[in-house]
Short mmCIF file of C-alpha atoms in Angstrom, two decimals:
data_model
loop_
_atom_site.label_atom_id
_atom_site.label_comp_id
_atom_site.label_asym_id
_atom_site.label_seq_id
_atom_site.Cartn_x
_atom_site.Cartn_y
_atom_site.Cartn_z
CA MET A 129 0.61 -32.36 24.31
CA CYS A 130 4.30 -34.03 24.83
CA ARG A 131 5.50 -34.82 21.39
CA ARG A 132 7.45 -37.99 20.70
CA THR A 133 9.33 -39.58 17.72
CA SER A 134 8.02 -43.27 17.19
CA HIS A 135 10.31 -45.65 15.99
CA ILE A 136 8.59 -48.81 14.43
CA HIS A 137 10.23 -51.99 13.26
CA LYS A 138 7.40 -54.05 11.70
CA VAL A 139 3.83 -53.44 11.59
CA ASP A 140 1.77 -56.22 10.13
CA VAL A 141 -1.72 -55.24 9.23
CA LEU A 142 -4.00 -57.34 7.23
CA SER A 143 -6.99 -55.39 6.52
CA VAL A 144 -8.41 -51.58 7.71
CA ASP A 145 -12.31 -51.30 7.66
CA ALA A 146 -13.76 -48.00 6.78
CA SER A 147 -13.45 -45.29 9.43
CA SER A 148 -10.69 -47.11 11.21
CA VAL A 149 -7.19 -45.62 11.66
CA LEU A 150 -3.83 -46.95 11.86
CA GLN A 151 -1.64 -43.88 13.10
CA ILE A 152 2.03 -44.15 13.54
CA GLY A 153 3.24 -40.94 15.16
CA ASP A 154 1.50 -38.03 17.29
CA SER A 155 -1.74 -36.77 16.51
CA GLN A 156 -3.74 -33.87 17.80
CA CYS A 157 -7.26 -35.45 17.32
CA LEU A 158 -8.58 -38.81 16.29
CA ASP A 159 -12.42 -38.86 15.35
CA ALA A 160 -13.70 -41.88 13.60
CA VAL A 161 -17.43 -42.63 13.07
CA SER A 162 -18.95 -45.58 11.52
CA ASN A 163 -22.74 -46.44 10.61
CA ILE A 164 -23.37 -50.00 9.54
CA LEU A 165 -26.81 -51.18 8.13
CA ALA A 166 -25.99 -54.75 7.56
CA VAL A 167 -28.85 -56.74 6.00
CA GLN A 168 -28.74 -60.45 5.49
CA ARG A 169 -30.94 -62.59 3.37
CA GLU A 170 -31.63 -65.86 2.61
CA LYS A 171 -32.50 -65.08 -0.94
CA ALA A 172 -30.29 -62.07 -2.12
CA ILE A 173 -32.88 -59.92 -3.70
CA PHE A 174 -32.60 -56.22 -2.68
CA TYR A 175 -34.47 -53.31 -4.10
CA GLU A 176 -33.25 -49.61 -4.62
CA ASN A 177 -33.86 -47.29 -1.79
CA GLU A 178 -35.24 -50.24 0.28
CA PHE A 179 -32.97 -49.61 3.54
CA MET A 180 -32.09 -46.03 4.16
CA PHE A 181 -30.38 -44.71 7.18
CA GLU A 182 -32.98 -42.29 8.33
CA ASP A 183 -35.52 -45.07 8.40
CA TYR A 184 -33.58 -46.20 11.66
CA SER A 185 -33.44 -44.21 14.98
CA ALA A 186 -30.47 -46.10 15.93
CA PHE A 187 -28.58 -43.51 13.60
CA SER A 188 -30.27 -40.32 14.51
CA ILE A 189 -30.39 -40.40 18.14
CA PRO A 190 -27.70 -38.38 19.94
CA LEU A 191 -25.29 -39.87 21.78
CA VAL A 192 -24.41 -38.37 25.29
CA ALA A 193 -21.31 -38.73 26.69
CA PRO A 194 -20.98 -40.03 30.39
CA SER A 195 -20.39 -37.53 32.70
CA LEU A 196 -17.58 -37.68 35.19
CA THR A 197 -18.58 -38.15 38.73
CA GLU A 198 -14.78 -37.66 40.19
CA PRO A 199 -12.31 -35.34 39.18
CA ILE A 200 -9.13 -37.17 37.37
CA CYS A 201 -5.87 -35.99 37.96
CA ILE A 202 -3.09 -37.16 35.65
CA ASP A 203 0.47 -36.50 35.85
CA THR A 204 2.56 -37.79 33.01
CA PHE A 205 6.44 -38.05 32.86
CA HIS A 206 7.99 -39.07 29.49
CA ASP A 207 11.33 -40.12 30.60
CA CYS A 208 12.36 -40.82 26.83
CA PRO A 209 11.23 -38.62 23.92
CA TYR A 210 11.06 -41.77 21.84
CA ILE A 211 8.75 -44.58 21.37
CA PHE A 212 10.41 -47.76 20.23
CA VAL A 213 8.28 -50.74 19.11
CA ARG A 214 9.52 -54.08 17.63
CA ASN A 215 6.60 -55.62 16.34
CA VAL A 216 2.87 -55.01 16.16
CA ARG A 217 0.65 -57.74 14.44
CA VAL A 218 -3.04 -56.49 13.89
CA PRO A 219 -5.19 -58.98 11.63
CA PHE A 220 -8.05 -56.47 11.35
CA LEU A 221 -9.24 -53.20 12.20
CA ALA A 222 -12.85 -53.26 12.27
CA ALA A 223 -15.42 -50.29 12.07
CA ALA A 224 -14.29 -47.02 13.78
CA SER A 225 -11.24 -48.95 15.47
CA VAL A 226 -7.77 -47.35 16.18
CA VAL A 227 -4.12 -48.74 16.42
CA HIS A 228 -2.09 -45.63 17.50
CA ILE A 229 1.30 -45.57 18.13
CA GLY A 230 2.30 -42.12 19.21
CA SER A 231 0.86 -39.45 21.42
CA ASN A 232 -2.58 -38.30 21.24
CA GLU A 233 -4.48 -35.11 22.97
CA SER A 234 -8.09 -36.21 22.16
CA ILE A 235 -9.83 -39.11 20.67
CA SER A 236 -13.46 -40.00 19.81
CA LEU A 237 -15.03 -43.06 18.39
CA GLU A 238 -18.38 -44.01 17.64
CA THR A 239 -19.76 -47.03 15.97
CA ARG A 240 -23.53 -47.60 15.33
CA VAL A 241 -24.73 -50.97 13.83
CA VAL A 242 -28.29 -52.29 13.02
CA ASN A 243 -28.20 -55.78 11.83
CA ILE A 244 -31.37 -56.95 9.90
CA ARG A 245 -31.83 -60.95 8.81
CA HIS A 246 -34.74 -61.91 6.71
CA LEU A 247 -34.87 -65.66 6.75
CA PHE A 248 -37.53 -68.00 5.53
CA ARG A 249 -39.98 -69.52 7.72
CA GLU A 250 -40.59 -73.49 7.46
CA GLU A 251 -44.03 -75.12 7.91
CA PRO A 252 -44.46 -76.64 11.30
CA HIS A 253 -44.03 -80.30 11.15
CA THR A 254 -47.21 -81.94 12.52
CA GLY A 255 -45.76 -85.65 12.26
CA GLY A 256 -48.21 -86.42 9.13
CA ARG A 257 -51.44 -85.31 11.22
CA ARG A 258 -53.62 -82.44 10.15
#
């Protein structure tokens, strides 16, 4: 891996979420995993052990990396051993996301999300007829 020096004038980040990375400088390997089970209810009543990750197959099914069908050849030439950045503005880094300024050899990111919404059903309107 080519090592370079990163010069950053200004970085403006409002929020970095869980399992996200804000990396300035070189890194050998970045690995970020985020499992999200989001439950939204019209009436906020929740019970202990009601929603468990192991109850949802989306969190346990192995993910298979796509296989390359063609060989990839990359020739890289770094004319300058420095990375100069004047200004980076990132309002929000969400689950398992990366802002990286520098060299990196390997990166692996995985986010799994299950959204559950429990809403009340209204009685159908019959226009006053029964």
